[in-house]
Amino acid sequence: MNDLMTGSAHLDEKGENLIIIDQTLLPNRRVLLTINTAEALYEAIASLRVRGAPAIGIAAAYGIYVVSRAWEKESYASFCDKFGRTKEYINSSRPTAVNLSAALDRMEQVVLNNGRVEPVQLLPLLKAEAEKIHSEDIEMCRAISEYGLTLVKDGDGILTHCNAGPLATSKYGTGLGTLFLGRERGYEFHVWCDETRPLLQGARLTAYELYNAGIDVTLICDNMASYFMKQGKINAVFVGCDRVAANGDTANKIGTSGAAVLAKYYGIPFYVFCPSSTIDFSCVTGADISIEFRSPDEIKTMFFKEPSAPEGVKCCNPAFDVTDGELITAIVTERGVCRPPYEKSLYEMFKK
Ligand code: MRU
């Protein structure tokens, strides 16, 4: 396994700082950032220096631990108060991926469950919880990838959207994990990687990860998927997810829903790769999922030498969409492959 196969968020050797790969600079520069304040963590998540649902959760967990080290001499009440306010602040950096709030809730629970100990004794418990969130993700990605391999065969053409690889998680990835694991076992997939406008996670990150792993990958624009599907080049679509509702409706990077509609039309299986940390049973349907809207500059100016549209033109930039559960062939989790109806299969796999 090369070093690109490991995820982007971890603690430094002394356990004092959060280290992330600045994903906004990829694929041209691989720069590590050192983070030890809540403001820097907020900025890194909001500006997608660290991104991808599981990676955001892992970074937030390590990050709040690192930040809380400054309060070790305070009373429990003061520690608790600062922790709660910092948690809310970091949680407000991005709304759609449930992994962010879920990881922060787990960290806060450690504080709330240990009211009888001094803050200095809380810190190792917080560090251990963050490490647990991280190691659980590694295990989940590996198990998801194993299940994914049961759904495809050697030589298949796979369409990907956005980035659900090691950069977005901890190791292997969710949506890309099957491709990396398959590669290790001698499978030859051909991957059609779409750019993923407007922030180009497909071009900048997925193509980078797959190409460096020696996987046969061809970059296409988002609007070319139908062309290649019609040609019979695509045998399955693989995507990750940011929040899955109890009925299987799935929020993921904008454009995912369109790819699912096309796949249905052409009779191509559409698979969502989903660690249980991304399922939110409190959302009954996709309508309960909050969608992040981002700056129009990401569409009009960010990746162009000159603006690509008239300066004053109206522009709307939803960062995610919701794919209806009925368009999803299967949701691949670390416990197995869920099939429709998802109200039943997700419930039976994770709630029973
Ligand atoms: O805005 P991003 O880049 O954080 O969006 C990420 C995605 O939509 C990914 O597909 C999703 O988080 C799955 S990551 C395993």
Short mmCIF file of N, CA and C in Angstrom, two decimals, residues 112-273:
data_model
loop_
_atom_site.label_atom_id
_atom_site.label_comp_id
_atom_site.label_asym_id
_atom_site.label_seq_id
_atom_site.Cartn_x
_atom_site.Cartn_y
_atom_site.Cartn_z
N LEU A 112 -19.22 14.48 28.96
CA LEU A 112 -20.43 14.43 29.81
C LEU A 112 -20.46 13.18 30.69
N ASN A 113 -19.90 12.08 30.16
CA ASN A 113 -19.92 10.82 30.93
C ASN A 113 -18.88 10.78 32.04
N ASN A 114 -17.98 11.75 32.06
CA ASN A 114 -16.86 11.69 33.02
C ASN A 114 -16.79 12.94 33.89
N GLY A 115 -17.94 13.31 34.43
CA GLY A 115 -18.04 14.52 35.24
C GLY A 115 -17.29 14.45 36.54
N ARG A 116 -16.89 13.25 36.95
CA ARG A 116 -16.23 13.13 38.24
C ARG A 116 -14.71 13.24 38.14
N VAL A 117 -14.18 13.31 36.93
CA VAL A 117 -12.71 13.37 36.82
C VAL A 117 -12.25 14.79 36.48
N GLU A 118 -10.99 15.05 36.78
CA GLU A 118 -10.40 16.36 36.47
C GLU A 118 -10.19 16.46 34.95
N PRO A 119 -10.27 17.68 34.37
CA PRO A 119 -10.03 17.82 32.93
C PRO A 119 -8.72 17.18 32.47
N VAL A 120 -7.68 17.25 33.32
CA VAL A 120 -6.41 16.67 32.89
C VAL A 120 -6.54 15.16 32.65
N GLN A 121 -7.46 14.54 33.37
CA GLN A 121 -7.68 13.09 33.17
C GLN A 121 -8.64 12.81 32.00
N LEU A 122 -9.39 13.85 31.64
CA LEU A 122 -10.32 13.70 30.51
C LEU A 122 -9.58 13.61 29.18
N LEU A 123 -8.45 14.31 29.13
CA LEU A 123 -7.76 14.43 27.84
C LEU A 123 -7.37 13.08 27.22
N PRO A 124 -6.78 12.15 28.00
CA PRO A 124 -6.47 10.85 27.38
C PRO A 124 -7.72 10.12 26.89
N LEU A 125 -8.84 10.34 27.60
CA LEU A 125 -10.08 9.69 27.17
C LEU A 125 -10.57 10.27 25.84
N LEU A 126 -10.41 11.59 25.71
CA LEU A 126 -10.81 12.24 24.45
C LEU A 126 -9.92 11.78 23.30
N LYS A 127 -8.63 11.69 23.59
CA LYS A 127 -7.70 11.25 22.54
C LYS A 127 -8.06 9.82 22.10
N ALA A 128 -8.36 8.98 23.10
CA ALA A 128 -8.69 7.58 22.77
C ALA A 128 -9.98 7.52 21.93
N GLU A 129 -10.94 8.37 22.25
CA GLU A 129 -12.19 8.35 21.48
C GLU A 129 -11.94 8.78 20.02
N ALA A 130 -11.12 9.80 19.84
CA ALA A 130 -10.81 10.25 18.48
C ALA A 130 -10.09 9.12 17.72
N GLU A 131 -9.16 8.45 18.41
CA GLU A 131 -8.45 7.34 17.75
C GLU A 131 -9.41 6.21 17.39
N LYS A 132 -10.42 6.04 18.24
CA LYS A 132 -11.41 4.97 17.98
C LYS A 132 -12.23 5.32 16.74
N ILE A 133 -12.65 6.58 16.65
CA ILE A 133 -13.42 7.02 15.47
C ILE A 133 -12.59 6.77 14.21
N HIS A 134 -11.29 7.06 14.32
CA HIS A 134 -10.39 6.87 13.18
C HIS A 134 -10.24 5.38 12.84
N SER A 135 -9.95 4.57 13.85
CA SER A 135 -9.70 3.14 13.54
C SER A 135 -10.99 2.45 13.10
N GLU A 136 -12.12 2.88 13.64
CA GLU A 136 -13.40 2.29 13.17
C GLU A 136 -13.59 2.57 11.68
N ASP A 137 -13.21 3.78 11.27
CA ASP A 137 -13.38 4.13 9.85
C ASP A 137 -12.49 3.26 8.96
N ILE A 138 -11.27 3.01 9.43
CA ILE A 138 -10.38 2.14 8.64
C ILE A 138 -11.03 0.77 8.45
N GLU A 139 -11.56 0.24 9.56
CA GLU A 139 -12.18 -1.10 9.48
C GLU A 139 -13.41 -1.08 8.59
N MET A 140 -14.24 -0.02 8.73
CA MET A 140 -15.47 0.05 7.93
C MET A 140 -15.14 0.12 6.44
N CYS A 141 -14.14 0.96 6.10
CA CYS A 141 -13.78 1.09 4.68
C CYS A 141 -13.32 -0.25 4.11
N ARG A 142 -12.54 -0.96 4.89
CA ARG A 142 -12.03 -2.25 4.44
C ARG A 142 -13.19 -3.24 4.22
N ALA A 143 -14.11 -3.29 5.17
CA ALA A 143 -15.24 -4.22 5.05
C ALA A 143 -16.15 -3.83 3.89
N ILE A 144 -16.40 -2.54 3.73
CA ILE A 144 -17.23 -2.06 2.61
C ILE A 144 -16.60 -2.48 1.28
N SER A 145 -15.28 -2.36 1.21
CA SER A 145 -14.57 -2.68 -0.03
C SER A 145 -14.70 -4.17 -0.35
N GLU A 146 -14.65 -5.00 0.68
CA GLU A 146 -14.83 -6.45 0.47
C GLU A 146 -16.22 -6.72 -0.10
N TYR A 147 -17.24 -6.11 0.50
CA TYR A 147 -18.60 -6.32 -0.02
C TYR A 147 -18.73 -5.76 -1.43
N GLY A 148 -18.06 -4.65 -1.69
CA GLY A 148 -18.13 -4.05 -3.02
C GLY A 148 -17.61 -5.00 -4.08
N LEU A 149 -16.55 -5.75 -3.73
CA LEU A 149 -15.95 -6.67 -4.72
C LEU A 149 -16.91 -7.80 -5.11
N THR A 150 -17.91 -8.05 -4.28
CA THR A 150 -18.87 -9.11 -4.63
C THR A 150 -19.86 -8.62 -5.70
N LEU A 151 -19.84 -7.32 -5.98
CA LEU A 151 -20.85 -6.76 -6.89
C LEU A 151 -20.33 -6.53 -8.30
N VAL A 152 -19.03 -6.70 -8.50
CA VAL A 152 -18.44 -6.39 -9.81
C VAL A 152 -17.56 -7.55 -10.27
N LYS A 153 -17.15 -7.47 -11.53
CA LYS A 153 -16.24 -8.53 -12.02
C LYS A 153 -15.03 -7.90 -12.70
N ASP A 154 -14.01 -8.70 -12.82
CA ASP A 154 -12.77 -8.25 -13.45
C ASP A 154 -13.09 -7.64 -14.82
N GLY A 155 -12.48 -6.51 -15.12
CA GLY A 155 -12.65 -5.89 -16.43
C GLY A 155 -13.80 -4.89 -16.51
N ASP A 156 -14.59 -4.77 -15.44
CA ASP A 156 -15.75 -3.86 -15.47
C ASP A 156 -15.32 -2.40 -15.65
N GLY A 157 -16.19 -1.63 -16.30
CA GLY A 157 -16.04 -0.18 -16.39
C GLY A 157 -16.88 0.46 -15.29
N ILE A 158 -16.26 1.33 -14.51
CA ILE A 158 -16.94 1.93 -13.35
C ILE A 158 -16.92 3.44 -13.50
N LEU A 159 -18.08 4.06 -13.33
CA LEU A 159 -18.14 5.53 -13.30
C LEU A 159 -18.07 6.00 -11.85
N THR A 160 -17.19 6.98 -11.57
CA THR A 160 -17.15 7.56 -10.23
C THR A 160 -17.59 9.02 -10.29
N HIS A 161 -18.08 9.51 -9.14
CA HIS A 161 -18.44 10.94 -9.03
C HIS A 161 -17.89 11.45 -7.71
N CYS A 162 -17.34 12.64 -7.73
CA CYS A 162 -16.71 13.25 -6.56
C CYS A 162 -15.52 12.41 -6.11
N ASN A 163 -15.19 12.47 -4.85
CA ASN A 163 -14.06 11.69 -4.33
C ASN A 163 -14.48 10.99 -3.05
N ALA A 164 -14.42 9.68 -3.07
CA ALA A 164 -14.73 8.87 -1.89
C ALA A 164 -13.60 7.87 -1.69
N GLY A 165 -12.39 8.36 -1.81
CA GLY A 165 -11.20 7.52 -1.65
C GLY A 165 -10.51 7.77 -0.32
N PRO A 166 -9.24 7.37 -0.22
CA PRO A 166 -8.51 7.55 1.05
C PRO A 166 -8.47 8.99 1.54
N LEU A 167 -8.38 9.95 0.64
CA LEU A 167 -8.33 11.35 1.08
C LEU A 167 -9.61 11.75 1.83
N ALA A 168 -10.72 11.14 1.43
CA ALA A 168 -12.02 11.49 2.02
C ALA A 168 -12.33 10.68 3.25
N THR A 169 -11.45 9.73 3.58
CA THR A 169 -11.75 8.82 4.70
C THR A 169 -10.47 8.64 5.53
N SER A 170 -10.12 7.38 5.75
CA SER A 170 -8.92 7.11 6.54
C SER A 170 -7.99 6.18 5.77
N LYS A 171 -8.54 5.24 5.06
CA LYS A 171 -7.73 4.29 4.29
C LYS A 171 -8.66 3.60 3.29
N TYR A 172 -8.20 3.27 2.13
CA TYR A 172 -8.98 2.63 1.07
C TYR A 172 -10.09 3.55 0.54
N GLY A 173 -10.91 4.09 1.44
CA GLY A 173 -12.07 4.87 1.00
C GLY A 173 -13.32 4.02 1.01
N THR A 174 -14.44 4.68 0.69
CA THR A 174 -15.72 3.96 0.59
C THR A 174 -16.00 3.67 -0.88
N GLY A 175 -16.38 4.70 -1.63
CA GLY A 175 -16.71 4.51 -3.04
C GLY A 175 -15.54 4.02 -3.88
N LEU A 176 -14.31 4.33 -3.49
CA LEU A 176 -13.15 3.88 -4.27
C LEU A 176 -12.46 2.66 -3.67
N GLY A 177 -12.87 2.29 -2.46
CA GLY A 177 -12.18 1.20 -1.75
C GLY A 177 -12.18 -0.10 -2.53
N THR A 178 -13.32 -0.40 -3.15
CA THR A 178 -13.43 -1.63 -3.94
C THR A 178 -12.41 -1.65 -5.07
N LEU A 179 -12.17 -0.47 -5.64
CA LEU A 179 -11.23 -0.39 -6.77
C LEU A 179 -9.80 -0.63 -6.30
N PHE A 180 -9.46 -0.06 -5.13
CA PHE A 180 -8.10 -0.27 -4.59
C PHE A 180 -7.90 -1.73 -4.14
N LEU A 181 -8.91 -2.25 -3.46
CA LEU A 181 -8.80 -3.64 -2.99
C LEU A 181 -8.74 -4.58 -4.19
N GLY A 182 -9.57 -4.30 -5.20
CA GLY A 182 -9.58 -5.12 -6.41
C GLY A 182 -8.21 -5.09 -7.09
N ARG A 183 -7.64 -3.94 -7.13
CA ARG A 183 -6.31 -3.79 -7.75
C ARG A 183 -5.29 -4.68 -7.02
N GLU A 184 -5.36 -4.65 -5.66
CA GLU A 184 -4.44 -5.50 -4.88
C GLU A 184 -4.61 -6.98 -5.22
N ARG A 185 -5.84 -7.33 -5.61
CA ARG A 185 -6.13 -8.75 -5.89
C ARG A 185 -6.06 -9.09 -7.38
N GLY A 186 -5.57 -8.15 -8.17
CA GLY A 186 -5.35 -8.45 -9.58
C GLY A 186 -6.51 -8.12 -10.51
N TYR A 187 -7.57 -7.50 -10.00
CA TYR A 187 -8.67 -7.08 -10.89
C TYR A 187 -8.18 -5.92 -11.76
N GLU A 188 -8.67 -5.90 -12.99
CA GLU A 188 -8.35 -4.77 -13.89
C GLU A 188 -9.64 -4.03 -14.18
N PHE A 189 -9.91 -3.00 -13.42
CA PHE A 189 -11.10 -2.18 -13.70
C PHE A 189 -10.71 -1.06 -14.65
N HIS A 190 -11.70 -0.58 -15.41
CA HIS A 190 -11.47 0.67 -16.12
C HIS A 190 -12.37 1.73 -15.50
N VAL A 191 -11.79 2.74 -14.96
CA VAL A 191 -12.58 3.74 -14.24
C VAL A 191 -12.79 4.98 -15.09
N TRP A 192 -14.05 5.39 -15.20
CA TRP A 192 -14.42 6.64 -15.84
C TRP A 192 -14.69 7.62 -14.70
N CYS A 193 -13.80 8.55 -14.56
CA CYS A 193 -13.84 9.44 -13.39
C CYS A 193 -14.38 10.79 -13.86
N ASP A 194 -15.54 11.20 -13.36
CA ASP A 194 -16.02 12.51 -13.82
C ASP A 194 -15.40 13.63 -13.00
N GLU A 195 -15.29 14.79 -13.63
CA GLU A 195 -14.59 15.92 -13.02
C GLU A 195 -15.18 16.38 -11.70
N THR A 196 -16.54 16.41 -11.68
CA THR A 196 -17.31 16.88 -10.52
C THR A 196 -17.21 18.40 -10.38
N ARG A 197 -17.90 19.06 -11.28
CA ARG A 197 -18.01 20.52 -11.17
C ARG A 197 -18.79 20.88 -9.91
N PRO A 198 -18.58 22.03 -9.28
CA PRO A 198 -17.61 23.02 -9.68
C PRO A 198 -16.23 22.88 -9.03
N LEU A 199 -16.08 22.06 -7.99
CA LEU A 199 -14.80 22.06 -7.27
C LEU A 199 -13.84 20.96 -7.71
N LEU A 200 -14.27 20.17 -8.69
CA LEU A 200 -13.36 19.23 -9.38
C LEU A 200 -12.73 18.17 -8.47
N GLN A 201 -13.51 17.72 -7.50
CA GLN A 201 -12.97 16.65 -6.63
C GLN A 201 -12.63 15.40 -7.43
N GLY A 202 -13.39 15.16 -8.51
CA GLY A 202 -13.11 13.99 -9.34
C GLY A 202 -11.78 14.14 -10.06
N ALA A 203 -11.61 15.28 -10.72
CA ALA A 203 -10.38 15.51 -11.50
C ALA A 203 -9.16 15.66 -10.59
N ARG A 204 -9.32 16.46 -9.53
CA ARG A 204 -8.16 16.79 -8.70
C ARG A 204 -7.78 15.66 -7.75
N LEU A 205 -8.80 14.94 -7.22
CA LEU A 205 -8.53 14.00 -6.13
C LEU A 205 -8.72 12.53 -6.53
N THR A 206 -9.87 12.22 -7.15
CA THR A 206 -10.09 10.81 -7.53
C THR A 206 -9.10 10.39 -8.62
N ALA A 207 -8.95 11.22 -9.65
CA ALA A 207 -8.01 10.87 -10.72
C ALA A 207 -6.59 10.76 -10.15
N TYR A 208 -6.26 11.63 -9.22
CA TYR A 208 -4.93 11.63 -8.58
C TYR A 208 -4.72 10.32 -7.80
N GLU A 209 -5.72 9.94 -7.00
CA GLU A 209 -5.57 8.72 -6.19
C GLU A 209 -5.49 7.47 -7.08
N LEU A 210 -6.39 7.39 -8.06
CA LEU A 210 -6.43 6.18 -8.89
C LEU A 210 -5.20 6.08 -9.80
N TYR A 211 -4.86 7.19 -10.41
CA TYR A 211 -3.72 7.21 -11.33
C TYR A 211 -2.43 6.81 -10.59
N ASN A 212 -2.25 7.37 -9.40
CA ASN A 212 -1.04 7.05 -8.63
C ASN A 212 -1.02 5.62 -8.13
N ALA A 213 -2.20 5.02 -8.04
CA ALA A 213 -2.25 3.60 -7.61
C ALA A 213 -2.10 2.67 -8.81
N GLY A 214 -1.95 3.23 -9.99
CA GLY A 214 -1.76 2.39 -11.18
C GLY A 214 -3.05 1.82 -11.72
N ILE A 215 -4.19 2.41 -11.34
CA ILE A 215 -5.48 1.93 -11.84
C ILE A 215 -5.80 2.66 -13.15
N ASP A 216 -6.36 1.91 -14.11
CA ASP A 216 -6.66 2.46 -15.43
C ASP A 216 -7.82 3.45 -15.30
N VAL A 217 -7.52 4.74 -15.39
CA VAL A 217 -8.56 5.75 -15.15
C VAL A 217 -8.58 6.75 -16.30
N THR A 218 -9.80 7.10 -16.73
CA THR A 218 -9.98 8.10 -17.78
C THR A 218 -10.85 9.21 -17.23
N LEU A 219 -10.36 10.43 -17.32
CA LEU A 219 -11.12 11.58 -16.82
C LEU A 219 -12.12 12.05 -17.88
N ILE A 220 -13.36 12.29 -17.45
CA ILE A 220 -14.37 12.84 -18.36
C ILE A 220 -15.07 14.01 -17.69
N CYS A 221 -15.73 14.86 -18.49
CA CYS A 221 -16.55 15.92 -17.89
C CYS A 221 -17.85 15.30 -17.38
N ASP A 222 -18.47 15.95 -16.44
CA ASP A 222 -19.69 15.41 -15.84
C ASP A 222 -20.76 15.11 -16.91
N ASN A 223 -20.84 16.01 -17.90
CA ASN A 223 -21.91 15.87 -18.89
C ASN A 223 -21.60 14.84 -19.98
N MET A 224 -20.54 14.05 -19.80
CA MET A 224 -20.20 13.01 -20.78
C MET A 224 -20.66 11.62 -20.32
N ALA A 225 -21.18 11.54 -19.11
CA ALA A 225 -21.52 10.22 -18.55
C ALA A 225 -22.51 9.49 -19.44
N SER A 226 -23.53 10.19 -19.91
CA SER A 226 -24.56 9.56 -20.72
C SER A 226 -23.95 8.98 -22.01
N TYR A 227 -23.04 9.71 -22.60
CA TYR A 227 -22.37 9.27 -23.83
C TYR A 227 -21.71 7.90 -23.61
N PHE A 228 -20.95 7.79 -22.51
CA PHE A 228 -20.21 6.55 -22.29
C PHE A 228 -21.14 5.42 -21.81
N MET A 229 -22.20 5.79 -21.12
CA MET A 229 -23.18 4.76 -20.71
C MET A 229 -23.83 4.17 -21.95
N LYS A 230 -24.22 5.02 -22.85
CA LYS A 230 -24.88 4.56 -24.08
C LYS A 230 -23.97 3.66 -24.90
N GLN A 231 -22.68 3.91 -24.84
CA GLN A 231 -21.70 3.10 -25.56
C GLN A 231 -21.44 1.75 -24.90
N GLY A 232 -22.05 1.55 -23.73
CA GLY A 232 -21.86 0.27 -23.03
C GLY A 232 -20.54 0.17 -22.28
N LYS A 233 -19.91 1.33 -22.05
CA LYS A 233 -18.58 1.29 -21.40
C LYS A 233 -18.68 1.22 -19.87
N ILE A 234 -19.86 1.52 -19.37
CA ILE A 234 -19.97 1.62 -17.90
C ILE A 234 -20.87 0.50 -17.37
N ASN A 235 -20.30 -0.33 -16.50
CA ASN A 235 -21.05 -1.46 -15.95
C ASN A 235 -21.65 -1.16 -14.59
N ALA A 236 -21.13 -0.14 -13.91
CA ALA A 236 -21.66 0.21 -12.59
C ALA A 236 -21.22 1.63 -12.23
N VAL A 237 -22.02 2.29 -11.39
CA VAL A 237 -21.65 3.61 -10.87
C VAL A 237 -21.36 3.44 -9.39
N PHE A 238 -20.23 4.01 -8.95
CA PHE A 238 -19.82 3.94 -7.54
C PHE A 238 -19.78 5.35 -6.96
N VAL A 239 -20.51 5.60 -5.89
CA VAL A 239 -20.42 6.90 -5.21
C VAL A 239 -20.36 6.71 -3.70
N GLY A 240 -19.87 7.73 -3.02
CA GLY A 240 -19.91 7.76 -1.56
C GLY A 240 -21.19 8.47 -1.12
N CYS A 241 -21.21 8.94 0.11
CA CYS A 241 -22.41 9.64 0.59
C CYS A 241 -22.04 10.53 1.78
N ASP A 242 -22.88 11.53 2.00
CA ASP A 242 -22.67 12.46 3.11
C ASP A 242 -23.70 12.30 4.22
N ARG A 243 -24.89 11.86 3.84
CA ARG A 243 -25.92 11.56 4.85
C ARG A 243 -26.97 10.69 4.17
N VAL A 244 -27.27 9.56 4.79
CA VAL A 244 -28.27 8.65 4.24
C VAL A 244 -29.46 8.63 5.19
N ALA A 245 -30.65 8.94 4.66
CA ALA A 245 -31.86 8.94 5.48
C ALA A 245 -32.35 7.51 5.70
N ALA A 246 -33.26 7.36 6.65
CA ALA A 246 -33.75 6.01 7.01
C ALA A 246 -34.38 5.28 5.83
N ASN A 247 -34.89 6.03 4.85
CA ASN A 247 -35.53 5.38 3.68
C ASN A 247 -34.56 5.20 2.51
N GLY A 248 -33.26 5.45 2.74
CA GLY A 248 -32.26 5.23 1.70
C GLY A 248 -32.00 6.45 0.82
N ASP A 249 -32.82 7.50 0.94
CA ASP A 249 -32.50 8.72 0.19
C ASP A 249 -31.10 9.18 0.64
N THR A 250 -30.28 9.56 -0.34
CA THR A 250 -28.85 9.77 -0.06
C THR A 250 -28.35 11.13 -0.51
N ALA A 251 -27.84 11.93 0.42
CA ALA A 251 -27.19 13.18 0.03
C ALA A 251 -25.74 12.89 -0.31
N ASN A 252 -25.33 13.37 -1.47
CA ASN A 252 -23.92 13.27 -1.86
C ASN A 252 -23.64 14.46 -2.78
N LYS A 253 -22.41 14.57 -3.22
CA LYS A 253 -21.98 15.70 -4.04
C LYS A 253 -22.96 16.02 -5.17
N ILE A 254 -23.20 17.31 -5.39
CA ILE A 254 -24.10 17.75 -6.45
C ILE A 254 -23.75 17.02 -7.76
N GLY A 255 -24.79 16.51 -8.41
CA GLY A 255 -24.57 15.76 -9.64
C GLY A 255 -24.77 14.26 -9.45
N THR A 256 -24.76 13.81 -8.20
CA THR A 256 -24.93 12.38 -7.94
C THR A 256 -26.31 11.91 -8.40
N SER A 257 -27.32 12.73 -8.08
CA SER A 257 -28.69 12.37 -8.43
C SER A 257 -28.84 12.25 -9.95
N GLY A 258 -28.23 13.16 -10.69
CA GLY A 258 -28.28 13.11 -12.15
C GLY A 258 -27.64 11.83 -12.68
N ALA A 259 -26.50 11.45 -12.10
CA ALA A 259 -25.83 10.21 -12.53
C ALA A 259 -26.73 9.01 -12.25
N ALA A 260 -27.47 9.06 -11.13
CA ALA A 260 -28.36 7.94 -10.78
C ALA A 260 -29.53 7.84 -11.76
N VAL A 261 -30.06 8.99 -12.16
CA VAL A 261 -31.17 9.00 -13.13
C VAL A 261 -30.70 8.39 -14.46
N LEU A 262 -29.51 8.79 -14.90
CA LEU A 262 -28.95 8.25 -16.14
C LEU A 262 -28.74 6.74 -16.03
N ALA A 263 -28.18 6.32 -14.89
CA ALA A 263 -27.91 4.89 -14.70
C ALA A 263 -29.20 4.09 -14.78
N LYS A 264 -30.26 4.62 -14.19
CA LYS A 264 -31.56 3.92 -14.22
C LYS A 264 -32.02 3.80 -15.67
N TYR A 265 -31.90 4.87 -16.42
CA TYR A 265 -32.36 4.88 -17.82
C TYR A 265 -31.63 3.80 -18.64
N TYR A 266 -30.32 3.69 -18.40
CA TYR A 266 -29.52 2.74 -19.18
C TYR A 266 -29.44 1.35 -18.52
N GLY A 267 -30.12 1.17 -17.41
CA GLY A 267 -30.13 -0.15 -16.76
C GLY A 267 -28.79 -0.52 -16.13
N ILE A 268 -28.07 0.49 -15.64
CA ILE A 268 -26.75 0.26 -15.03
C ILE A 268 -26.89 0.31 -13.51
N PRO A 269 -26.34 -0.65 -12.78
CA PRO A 269 -26.45 -0.59 -11.32
C PRO A 269 -25.77 0.64 -10.72
N PHE A 270 -26.43 1.23 -9.75
CA PHE A 270 -25.94 2.44 -9.10
C PHE A 270 -25.74 2.12 -7.62
N TYR A 271 -24.47 2.10 -7.19
CA TYR A 271 -24.15 1.68 -5.83
C TYR A 271 -23.68 2.86 -4.97
N VAL A 272 -24.25 2.95 -3.77
CA VAL A 272 -23.80 3.93 -2.77
C VAL A 272 -22.99 3.18 -1.72
N PHE A 273 -21.78 3.64 -1.45
CA PHE A 273 -20.90 3.00 -0.46
C PHE A 273 -20.95 3.82 0.82
#
